[in-house]
Amino acid sequence: MTTQTETRKFEAEVQELLGLMIHSLYTEKDIFLRELISNASDACDKLRIEALTNDGLLGSDEELVIRLEVDKEAGTLSVIDNGIGMSRDELAENLGTIARSGTRAFLEQLKQAKGEAAAELIGQFGVGFYSSFMVADEVVVTSRRAGSDGGSRWASKADGTYTLEAFDVAERGTRVTLHLKPRAEDADPQTDPDFTEAWTLRSVVKRHSDFVEHPVQMEVEAQEPELDDEGKPKEDGATKTVVRMETLNSRKPLWSRDPSEIEAEEYNEFYRHIAHDFTEPGKVVHVRAEVPVEFSALLYVPKAKAMMMMEEPDSKSRLMLYVKRVLIMPDCADLLPPWLRFVRGVVDCPDLPLNVSRQTLQANPITRRIQKHLVSKVLGALREMLADEREDFEGFFEAHGRVLKEGIYQGADDEQRLSKLCLFPSSTQEGLTTLGDYVERMPEDQDAIWYLVGQDPATAASSPHLEAFRAKGREVLLMGDPVDEWMLQRLNEFDGKPLKAVDRGEVDLEGEEAKEAREAQEAEHKDLLQAMRAVLQDDIEEVRFSSRLKDSAAVLVGSEGGVSPAMERVMREMQGMDMPKTKRILELNPEHPIVAKLESFHGDEARKGALEDYTRLLYGQALIVEGSPVPDPAAFAGLVTRLMVGSED
Ligand code: ADP
């Protein structure tokens, strides 16, 4: 064994990695601490495992701990553990080369990425020990392997080389000392935190390493009241500075505990902590799976829209991903599909590598398995909530139902698992109904689930389209959310029953006799209907008599399988102005007195103008009633005014 100091060169890749790290613009420098604590924790685990077969290894120093030590004057921060330690050769091997599989590939990516993208990559990847050089200009590691008596010292300034020498280390384990880069007095603690400040370290540990199994401790100074001879605080309120050992991490991941031993309040507290939602969660989903993948998860379905819960701009799900209690990704998008993005929570999977990146995670079969498992658990919880806690479910659905409907649109409604959970207002029911309940209420001779998409459910509820359905006691689901229309592109059927829009195509509510009567009336007024069609030919495909109306004079009908006018407007806006306008049908109520009036104009050449005005008025009204704008509001207003002053002749 060499005893004198030797200087060695880093492996080329290491130097490259260091260079990238030092010069990257990465702002979240504090992840270095997560990496060092995680290494220290692994070292403790390794010792514990070796000690199982090697009795003497632990000695009297049984409690495995990680300590942070600050020397403000020297500007150093040390991370110390009494774990397995490293021999001189291990120091050279572990801290001079890149052993980790995946790191080389990462490096390639890092080289190609620039600026912020590189920064993002570093954050995602977790770059292990070498990330120390983001905050330190020199790092010194002294270590003593458990069971050996000598120690070694490794030191580097990231200048292409490191030194190795024998060093007297009193106790087993490793001390990593960072000589922190100088920091301007007035530096912004947000972007350039002071890692010699207790509160900085406390918050970084809380954020990234709260659930590390071994205690992370630090000596902190505190003010305590001075006591008098009787042991009571002195009257003058004098205090003295004392030094206390504080454990910074809570160490108790709820998710790894037995659910039967967890109080509801503990679950709620954790929800508040991670979701920043001060209401109680709607449902807690606590999963501890062993096969085929070992993982635990603690997920929450919110009861309503939390104040702080903002819709993610990129519509991705976000769960916290831990690997062996170390936070790897605070916002992992791959563990749940986007249409469950309202779920908050944590997944801990010891089978994933600590250095897993977003890219490798996506491709990892473990992720897919976990996702599948979690999806079925969350949907199960939602079904339970719908069945047993209807009020909570309605609150949840009001806030997040659109996200589920998006899932239907995206094709995730296998076995109607999402459509079963959707709630809709109905034309015959108080409150909201499910598709399942609608189908149960359907009379035998009804073969379709009827719905109407309006500007909003209230507009839909007052639509003339419902008149004949009301008269016949037929229930219509009232939809009014733009996402409903998207959803309906996919949701054509529920429980074997087709979904049909009441304002499109034919509706078959009248009996044979009524139908024949209507057709006879239509034949009788054929010329009138054609004349009206000629007036509206730019907008309207056909003018015909309706079987839909009871009180109103006119209504607009789309083609079967077409979209609602509101949707058409949205699509036109999205796709530019060129999208062709689909012409709809203007249906008149054959029983309405207006028909006779129109016919009287039609028969009188001198009142041709009045027929035109009335036709346009009927069309305009039909548009207004459904919530659509009239094409030329000024002309429409002019028409109405003329009618008001009685100049229709
Ligand atoms: P990773 O931890 O992902 O393997 P690192 O670069 O952080 O990558 O560390 C490289 C190796 O150095 C570790 O795998 C471990 O063997 C060793 N090591 C790092 N820190 C410690 C420590 N505190 N005690 C013992 N071994 C350590």
XYZ file of C-alpha atoms and ligand atoms in Angstrom:
676
model
C 0.000 0.000 0.000
C 1.297 3.457 -0.868
C 1.760 5.687 2.112
C 2.862 8.996 0.642
C 0.609 11.530 -1.036
C -0.044 10.754 -4.636
C -1.731 12.870 -7.265
C -3.947 11.124 -9.763
C -5.767 12.207 -12.846
C -9.519 11.924 -13.066
C -10.903 9.691 -15.735
C -11.605 11.897 -18.769
C -15.377 11.568 -18.376
C -15.250 12.650 -14.761
C -13.383 15.785 -15.647
C -15.870 16.434 -18.383
C -18.774 15.974 -16.012
C -17.169 18.268 -13.469
C -16.609 20.924 -16.098
C -20.220 20.788 -17.172
C -21.430 20.941 -13.636
C -19.282 23.823 -12.578
C -20.210 25.895 -15.582
C -23.828 24.960 -15.861
C -26.371 27.605 -15.065
C -28.197 25.216 -12.842
C -29.919 27.178 -10.137
C -31.089 24.455 -7.813
C -27.662 23.841 -6.443
C -29.038 22.445 -3.225
C -29.480 18.975 -4.722
C -25.824 18.294 -3.897
C -26.898 17.815 -0.298
C -29.532 15.288 -1.248
C -26.841 13.352 -3.114
C -24.342 13.415 -0.259
C -26.951 12.450 2.320
C -28.135 9.681 0.084
C -24.576 8.351 -0.259
C -24.148 8.552 3.506
C -27.407 6.736 4.038
C -26.403 4.010 1.585
C -23.101 3.666 3.431
C -25.026 3.140 6.684
C -27.233 0.544 4.995
C -24.216 -1.275 3.598
C -22.631 -1.415 7.032
C -25.818 -2.743 8.568
C -25.955 -5.496 5.987
C -22.288 -6.442 6.368
C -22.681 -6.435 10.130
C -25.284 -9.168 9.831
C -22.524 -11.614 8.995
C -19.687 -9.845 10.730
C -20.472 -9.316 14.397
C -17.562 -7.132 15.329
C -18.176 -4.553 12.637
C -20.579 -2.266 14.457
C -18.637 -2.305 17.714
C -19.949 0.091 20.336
C -20.886 2.658 17.731
C -24.229 1.094 16.958
C -26.464 3.951 16.093
C -26.021 4.820 12.466
C -26.261 8.555 11.955
C -25.548 11.216 9.385
C -24.275 14.554 10.642
C -23.936 17.948 9.061
C -21.163 20.099 10.445
C -20.635 23.727 9.644
C -17.521 25.809 10.189
C -18.591 29.321 9.371
C -15.125 30.802 9.679
C -13.512 28.272 7.407
C -16.547 28.371 5.109
C -16.956 24.602 5.155
C -19.845 22.199 5.306
C -19.205 18.547 6.133
C -21.481 15.570 5.668
C -20.377 12.848 8.051
C -21.544 9.293 8.428
C -20.516 6.315 10.518
C -21.363 3.875 7.765
C -19.210 1.448 5.860
C -16.424 3.895 4.912
C -13.993 3.585 2.015
C -10.469 2.276 1.760
C -7.850 4.170 -0.202
C -8.480 2.011 -3.261
C -12.201 2.437 -2.946
C -11.806 6.197 -2.750
C -9.847 6.169 -5.983
C -12.250 3.787 -7.618
C -15.464 5.481 -6.498
C -14.463 9.118 -6.620
C -12.168 9.151 -9.614
C -14.076 7.220 -12.221
C -17.613 6.933 -13.410
C -18.789 3.518 -12.466
C -22.454 4.130 -12.623
C -24.142 2.747 -15.640
C -26.139 5.397 -17.365
C -23.815 8.209 -16.415
C -21.977 8.068 -19.684
C -25.206 8.229 -21.622
C -26.266 11.077 -19.402
C -23.050 12.862 -20.142
C -23.701 12.559 -23.854
C -27.104 14.122 -23.400
C -25.682 16.806 -21.208
C -23.108 17.742 -23.806
C -25.763 18.170 -26.434
C -28.128 20.130 -24.248
C -27.450 23.794 -23.729
C -28.138 26.343 -21.031
C -31.373 25.691 -19.260
C -31.848 22.292 -20.821
C -28.528 21.190 -19.333
C -29.552 22.603 -15.989
C -32.810 20.716 -16.143
C -30.951 17.507 -16.975
C -28.646 17.819 -14.013
C -31.596 18.328 -11.725
C -33.404 15.335 -13.067
C -30.487 13.057 -13.133
C -28.907 13.576 -9.776
C -25.218 13.567 -10.396
C -24.034 12.008 -7.199
C -20.934 12.960 -5.338
C -19.603 15.159 -8.128
C -22.466 17.602 -7.719
C -20.573 18.897 -4.666
C -18.500 20.915 -7.074
C -21.504 23.037 -7.942
C -21.103 24.710 -4.563
C -17.539 23.908 -3.508
C -14.208 24.785 -5.035
C -12.479 22.103 -3.057
C -13.809 18.836 -1.658
C -11.976 16.727 0.902
C -13.083 13.214 1.779
C -11.598 11.401 4.725
C -12.717 7.883 5.337
C -12.046 4.753 7.262
C -13.388 1.424 6.159
C -15.342 -0.413 8.850
C -13.176 -3.118 10.365
C -9.841 -1.563 9.351
C -7.667 0.737 11.405
C -6.083 3.074 8.924
C -7.796 5.929 7.172
C -7.328 7.836 3.935
C -7.837 11.288 2.589
C -9.019 12.192 -0.882
C -9.000 15.820 -2.028
C -9.669 17.660 -5.240
C -10.202 21.121 -6.615
C -11.820 19.721 -9.748
C -8.762 20.779 -11.735
C -8.311 17.462 -13.465
C -6.593 15.759 -10.578
C -7.165 14.557 -7.049
C -4.783 13.606 -4.280
C -4.802 10.521 -2.122
C -2.898 10.032 1.096
C -2.924 8.085 4.319
C -4.774 9.964 7.029
C -5.487 9.385 10.634
C -9.248 8.944 10.935
C -10.391 8.289 14.480
C -13.642 6.515 13.715
C -15.270 4.341 11.138
C -17.103 6.079 8.310
C -16.748 8.967 5.931
C -16.522 12.737 6.190
C -17.078 14.772 3.045
C -15.975 18.360 3.578
C -16.955 21.015 1.074
C -14.940 24.214 0.949
C -17.813 26.342 -0.198
C -17.336 28.827 -2.980
C -17.148 32.377 -1.682
C -20.515 34.053 -1.607
C -21.185 37.787 -1.786
C -22.571 39.190 1.467
C -25.623 40.529 -0.313
C -26.221 37.470 -2.485
C -29.844 36.473 -2.958
C -30.504 33.503 -0.662
C -33.047 32.188 -3.146
C -30.615 31.706 -5.985
C -27.417 31.522 -4.000
C -28.196 30.004 -0.613
C -25.754 30.126 2.265
C -25.027 26.496 3.080
C -23.465 27.413 6.395
C -26.799 28.730 7.672
C -28.720 26.307 9.859
C -32.077 27.313 8.410
C -30.897 26.752 4.845
C -29.682 23.265 5.686
C -32.789 22.514 7.670
C -35.061 23.434 4.788
C -32.982 21.644 2.151
C -32.970 18.464 4.228
C -36.699 18.775 4.819
C -37.316 19.264 1.151
C -35.169 16.548 -0.320
C -34.256 14.074 2.375
C -36.991 14.175 4.968
C -37.682 10.465 4.811
C -34.129 9.171 4.816
C -34.195 6.364 7.298
C -31.130 7.352 9.299
C -31.223 10.527 11.347
C -29.601 13.573 9.765
C -28.355 15.623 12.671
C -26.783 19.007 13.122
C -25.612 21.045 16.070
C -27.595 24.231 16.289
C -27.271 27.193 18.556
C -30.344 28.187 20.477
C -31.211 30.788 23.083
C -32.372 29.420 26.391
C -33.475 31.440 29.400
C -30.901 31.579 32.163
C -32.116 29.918 35.319
C -31.860 31.201 38.867
C -30.842 29.099 41.869
C -34.291 27.568 42.067
C -34.210 26.479 38.470
C -36.703 29.123 37.302
C -36.071 31.559 34.422
C -34.307 34.663 35.751
C -36.520 37.690 36.243
C -34.429 39.957 34.052
C -35.182 37.586 31.168
C -31.482 36.880 30.584
C -30.739 34.175 28.030
C -27.698 32.143 27.162
C -26.612 30.472 23.971
C -26.668 26.709 24.091
C -25.710 24.179 21.476
C -28.172 21.407 20.781
C -28.170 18.453 18.480
C -31.147 18.681 16.191
C -32.486 15.934 13.932
C -33.480 17.566 10.689
C -35.409 14.809 8.973
C -38.664 13.286 10.144
C -37.500 9.815 8.992
C -40.929 8.355 9.109
C -42.312 7.885 5.686
C -45.999 7.312 6.198
C -46.180 5.240 3.053
C -43.870 2.549 4.348
C -45.886 2.136 7.539
C -48.700 -0.329 8.044
C -51.968 1.400 7.056
C -53.759 -0.140 10.020
C -51.466 1.773 12.341
C -51.910 5.157 10.719
C -54.391 7.657 12.101
C -56.595 9.636 9.732
C -55.042 12.826 11.082
C -51.579 11.616 10.106
C -52.756 11.029 6.565
C -54.391 14.455 6.497
C -51.329 16.178 7.850
C -49.166 14.672 5.154
C -51.689 15.678 2.513
C -51.581 19.258 3.744
C -47.838 19.131 3.583
C -47.532 17.879 0.024
C -50.637 19.357 -1.602
C -50.677 22.704 0.224
C -54.373 22.111 0.568
C -55.847 22.875 3.927
C -59.034 20.983 3.387
C -59.145 17.273 4.050
C -58.486 14.947 1.161
C -61.458 13.170 -0.392
C -59.792 9.783 -0.560
C -56.528 8.322 0.595
C -55.049 5.534 -1.490
C -52.295 3.735 0.340
C -50.687 0.968 -1.679
C -47.957 -1.378 -0.577
C -47.217 -3.806 -3.363
C -44.607 -6.527 -3.500
C -45.302 -8.329 -6.735
C -44.557 -7.964 -9.527
C -42.828 -4.742 -8.497
C -42.058 -3.731 -4.971
C -43.285 -0.237 -4.311
C -45.362 1.765 -1.960
C -47.536 4.716 -2.770
C -49.565 7.185 -0.827
C -51.967 9.036 -3.058
C -54.729 11.512 -2.383
C -57.828 12.411 -4.342
C -58.826 15.962 -3.458
C -62.332 16.676 -2.274
C -62.659 19.905 -4.197
C -60.483 22.410 -5.902
C -57.805 23.424 -3.467
C -56.925 27.072 -3.328
C -53.308 26.448 -4.057
C -53.874 23.719 -6.556
C -53.203 25.233 -9.880
C -53.896 23.428 -13.081
C -50.557 22.392 -14.481
C -50.002 24.277 -17.723
C -48.699 21.191 -19.479
C -51.534 18.946 -18.254
C -49.212 16.325 -16.852
C -49.653 14.332 -13.712
C -47.208 15.040 -10.965
C -46.280 12.665 -8.211
C -43.248 12.728 -5.997
C -40.965 9.837 -6.807
C -38.761 8.414 -4.087
C -36.249 5.647 -4.394
C -35.582 4.135 -0.991
C -36.912 7.225 0.722
C -34.758 9.591 -1.237
C -36.660 12.084 -3.299
C -35.642 11.585 -6.907
C -38.218 13.652 -8.769
C -40.603 16.032 -7.117
C -42.930 16.079 -10.118
C -42.769 12.800 -11.934
C -45.228 12.675 -14.838
C -44.904 8.995 -15.649
C -46.559 7.349 -12.691
C -50.096 8.360 -13.537
C -51.708 9.305 -16.841
C -52.509 12.979 -17.441
C -56.213 12.348 -16.886
C -55.548 11.582 -13.235
C -53.452 14.678 -12.734
C -55.560 15.909 -9.819
C -54.061 13.144 -7.693
C -51.358 14.240 -5.279
C -48.922 11.957 -3.555
C -45.777 9.957 -3.297
C -44.446 6.771 -4.853
C -41.437 4.997 -3.417
C -39.916 2.238 -5.472
C -36.716 0.600 -4.246
C -36.380 -1.295 -7.530
C -35.634 1.852 -9.509
C -32.065 3.090 -9.723
C -31.350 6.231 -7.733
C -30.030 7.919 -10.818
C -33.116 7.274 -12.895
C -33.793 10.088 -15.343
C -37.059 11.171 -16.877
C -36.064 9.568 -20.137
C -35.061 6.218 -18.703
C -38.068 6.221 -16.413
C -40.463 6.470 -19.298
C -38.958 3.459 -20.974
C -38.717 1.436 -17.786
C -41.195 -1.459 -17.576
C -41.356 -0.931 -13.815
C -42.921 2.474 -14.382
C -45.628 1.006 -16.571
C -46.459 -1.645 -14.022
C -46.648 0.881 -11.230
C -48.823 3.130 -13.354
C -51.241 0.353 -14.165
C -51.540 -0.617 -10.542
C -52.040 2.961 -9.381
C -54.631 3.741 -12.055
C -56.758 0.832 -10.968
C -56.437 1.818 -7.298
C -57.333 5.452 -7.920
C -60.313 4.551 -10.093
C -61.424 2.098 -7.414
C -61.235 4.871 -4.831
C -63.273 7.170 -7.075
C -65.928 4.498 -7.565
C -66.121 4.067 -3.806
C -66.388 7.784 -3.293
C -69.172 8.016 -5.860
C -71.067 5.195 -4.208
C -70.560 6.064 -0.550
C -69.637 9.725 -0.289
C -71.757 11.295 -2.959
C -71.436 14.854 -1.691
C -67.652 14.699 -1.587
C -67.619 13.101 -4.991
C -69.744 15.882 -6.428
C -67.318 18.446 -5.003
C -64.445 16.521 -6.505
C -66.202 16.164 -9.838
C -67.062 19.807 -10.068
C -63.409 20.671 -9.606
C -61.756 17.888 -11.575
C -64.389 16.075 -13.613
C -63.213 17.781 -16.772
C -59.906 15.983 -16.420
C -61.661 12.609 -16.381
C -63.695 13.618 -19.430
C -60.433 14.454 -21.158
C -59.349 10.904 -20.412
C -62.408 9.604 -22.253
C -61.508 11.760 -25.212
C -57.963 10.438 -25.085
C -59.262 6.908 -25.386
C -58.774 5.769 -21.806
C -62.358 4.706 -21.175
C -61.727 0.946 -21.280
C -64.740 -0.861 -19.881
C -66.359 2.507 -19.275
C -64.195 2.986 -16.240
C -64.207 6.761 -16.722
C -67.646 7.339 -18.213
C -69.153 5.513 -15.239
C -67.719 8.201 -13.012
C -69.078 11.192 -14.905
C -71.946 13.264 -13.554
C -74.349 15.348 -15.637
C -77.312 17.597 -14.990
C -80.508 16.119 -16.359
C -83.756 17.526 -17.721
C -85.856 15.413 -15.374
C -83.721 14.903 -12.264
C -82.732 17.135 -9.394
C -78.986 17.512 -9.084
C -76.595 15.387 -11.075
C -76.912 11.933 -12.516
C -74.581 9.258 -13.798
C -74.950 7.536 -17.140
C -75.571 4.306 -15.257
C -78.535 5.784 -13.380
C -79.881 7.297 -16.594
C -79.835 3.900 -18.281
C -81.632 2.351 -15.294
C -84.429 4.893 -15.641
C -84.789 4.462 -19.406
C -88.218 3.189 -20.415
C -88.182 0.030 -22.470
C -89.092 1.657 -25.739
C -86.259 4.162 -25.485
C -83.215 3.044 -27.381
C -80.794 5.949 -26.985
C -79.242 8.096 -24.302
C -80.279 11.630 -25.241
C -78.173 14.664 -24.519
C -77.955 18.295 -25.427
C -74.777 20.353 -25.402
C -75.550 24.007 -24.810
C -73.470 27.041 -24.018
C -73.865 25.884 -20.420
C -76.288 23.494 -18.688
C -78.735 26.339 -17.912
C -78.998 27.399 -21.570
C -79.396 23.776 -22.526
C -82.212 23.390 -19.986
C -84.267 26.122 -21.640
C -83.682 24.973 -25.195
C -86.685 24.449 -27.501
C -85.086 21.140 -28.425
C -86.330 19.733 -25.152
C -89.995 20.544 -25.747
C -91.047 17.288 -27.363
C -88.818 15.306 -24.980
C -90.465 17.011 -22.012
C -93.901 16.381 -23.442
C -93.071 12.720 -23.703
C -91.381 12.543 -20.299
C -88.052 11.612 -21.846
C -84.910 12.454 -19.933
C -82.146 14.449 -21.596
C -78.650 14.944 -20.188
C -77.720 18.597 -20.225
C -74.136 19.298 -21.043
C -72.474 22.620 -21.295
C -68.770 22.288 -20.910
C -66.578 22.548 -24.026
C -64.831 19.405 -22.858
C -68.158 17.548 -23.028
C -68.157 17.947 -26.751
C -64.635 16.561 -27.027
C -65.609 13.700 -24.789
C -68.640 12.939 -26.948
C -66.436 12.562 -30.001
C -65.330 9.308 -28.406
C -68.167 8.427 -26.112
C -70.697 7.167 -28.618
C -72.127 4.450 -26.497
C -72.675 3.539 -22.874
C -73.835 0.163 -21.656
C -74.690 -0.805 -25.228
C -76.910 2.267 -25.731
C -75.965 4.891 -28.290
C -75.586 8.482 -27.140
C -77.544 10.872 -29.355
C -77.777 14.637 -29.467
C -81.345 15.946 -29.402
C -80.406 18.830 -31.670
C -78.961 16.742 -34.459
C -80.444 14.428 -37.044
C -83.908 12.995 -36.726
C -85.576 12.415 -33.400
C -88.164 9.746 -33.421
C -90.563 10.698 -30.657
C -93.843 11.121 -32.500
C -96.127 8.232 -33.363
C -96.780 7.015 -36.877
C -99.967 9.062 -37.168
C -98.369 12.309 -36.078
C -95.579 11.681 -38.521
C -97.943 11.254 -41.411
C -99.848 14.386 -40.429
C -96.623 16.361 -40.310
C -95.541 15.073 -43.700
C -98.902 16.066 -45.133
C -98.527 19.574 -43.681
C -95.058 19.783 -45.102
C -96.344 18.891 -48.564
C -99.064 21.496 -48.211
C -96.595 24.267 -47.323
C -93.830 23.084 -49.609
C -93.602 26.339 -51.558
C -93.444 28.447 -48.429
C -90.675 26.315 -46.965
C -88.717 26.552 -50.202
C -89.142 30.310 -50.366
C -87.796 30.597 -46.831
C -84.885 28.348 -47.717
C -84.080 30.673 -50.623
C -83.869 33.627 -48.213
C -81.478 31.778 -45.925
C -79.586 29.810 -48.509
C -76.180 31.034 -47.403
C -76.706 29.686 -43.894
C -79.335 26.993 -44.027
C -79.496 23.656 -45.769
C -83.220 23.161 -45.544
C -86.361 24.568 -43.917
C -88.760 21.878 -42.728
C -91.444 21.107 -40.186
C -90.353 19.874 -36.821
C -91.369 16.999 -34.604
C -89.311 18.514 -31.777
C -91.294 21.614 -30.903
C -94.340 22.195 -28.746
C -94.323 25.927 -27.904
C -91.472 27.555 -29.764
C -91.745 28.623 -33.367
C -88.405 27.511 -34.720
C -85.227 25.685 -33.886
C -81.938 24.827 -35.565
C -80.940 21.238 -36.143
C -77.541 19.867 -37.027
C -76.695 16.788 -38.994
C -76.369 13.463 -37.246
C -72.787 13.008 -36.086
C -72.072 16.721 -36.493
C -70.793 18.956 -33.731
C -72.619 21.606 -31.764
C -72.488 25.177 -33.059
C -70.414 26.206 -30.032
C -67.898 23.515 -30.830
C -67.843 24.499 -34.452
C -66.964 28.038 -33.429
C -64.130 26.782 -31.220
C -62.823 24.594 -34.009
C -63.005 27.407 -36.499
C -61.056 29.662 -34.167
C -58.467 26.971 -33.620
C -58.040 26.130 -37.269
C -58.220 29.624 -38.711
C -61.000 31.218 -40.713
C -61.090 28.846 -43.635
C -62.983 25.970 -42.157
C -66.178 25.533 -44.150
C -69.349 26.336 -42.253
C -71.699 23.408 -41.973
C -75.222 24.444 -42.896
C -77.908 23.348 -40.514
C -81.630 22.849 -40.857
C -84.234 25.362 -39.695
C -87.205 23.506 -38.302
C -90.561 25.228 -37.882
C -93.281 24.240 -35.484
C -96.151 23.233 -37.807
C -98.678 23.937 -35.049
C -97.475 27.464 -34.435
C -99.707 30.381 -35.582
C -96.637 31.897 -37.239
C -96.991 29.374 -40.053
C -100.329 30.840 -41.121
C -98.883 34.334 -41.015
C -95.889 33.332 -43.099
C -98.167 31.623 -45.574
C -100.239 34.804 -45.871
C -97.101 36.809 -46.766
C -96.032 34.111 -49.159
C -99.267 34.291 -51.106
C -99.005 38.066 -51.529
C -96.335 39.289 -53.969
C -96.513 42.790 -52.388
C -95.465 41.383 -48.987
C -92.490 39.398 -50.198
C -90.251 41.703 -48.159
C -92.129 40.837 -44.981
C -91.626 37.126 -45.614
C -87.890 37.767 -45.923
C -87.809 39.810 -42.713
C -89.769 37.229 -40.771
C -87.640 34.399 -42.051
C -84.505 36.187 -40.959
C -86.062 36.983 -37.615
C -86.948 33.360 -36.989
C -83.462 32.293 -37.895
C -81.920 34.967 -35.659
C -84.129 33.960 -32.746
C -83.203 30.331 -33.128
C -79.546 31.307 -32.972
C -80.019 33.487 -29.899
C -81.945 30.817 -28.033
C -79.137 28.290 -28.425
C -76.562 30.850 -27.354
C -75.053 31.488 -30.773
C -74.358 35.011 -32.021
C -76.484 36.358 -34.858
C -74.301 36.946 -37.898
C -75.200 40.641 -38.344
C -76.445 41.997 -35.018
C -77.027 45.530 -36.339
C -79.209 44.319 -39.194
C -81.041 42.014 -36.820
C -81.716 44.878 -34.382
C -82.926 46.989 -37.325
C -85.364 44.295 -38.292
C -86.762 44.027 -34.796
C -87.171 47.794 -34.568
C -88.989 47.945 -37.868
C -91.322 45.285 -36.611
C -91.888 47.201 -33.387
C -93.030 50.297 -35.209
C -95.308 48.144 -37.312
C -93.719 48.589 -40.683
C -93.686 44.952 -41.642
C -95.849 45.609 -44.592
P -23.686 6.793 -6.680
O -23.906 7.099 -5.243
O -24.859 7.082 -7.503
O -23.108 5.451 -6.940
P -21.635 8.771 -6.381
O -20.764 9.475 -7.356
O -22.428 9.646 -5.496
O -22.569 7.820 -7.202
O -20.768 7.847 -5.481
C -19.914 6.893 -6.056
C -19.634 5.780 -5.061
O -18.840 6.257 -3.985
C -20.843 5.197 -4.377
O -21.460 4.221 -5.159
C -20.250 4.613 -3.102
O -19.707 3.338 -3.359
C -19.116 5.553 -2.811
N -19.469 6.503 -1.759
C -19.878 7.782 -1.932
N -20.116 8.366 -0.744
C -19.886 7.449 0.202
C -19.942 7.422 1.646
N -20.346 8.484 2.339
N -19.575 6.288 2.281
C -19.198 5.200 1.578
N -19.123 5.156 0.239
C -19.456 6.254 -0.449
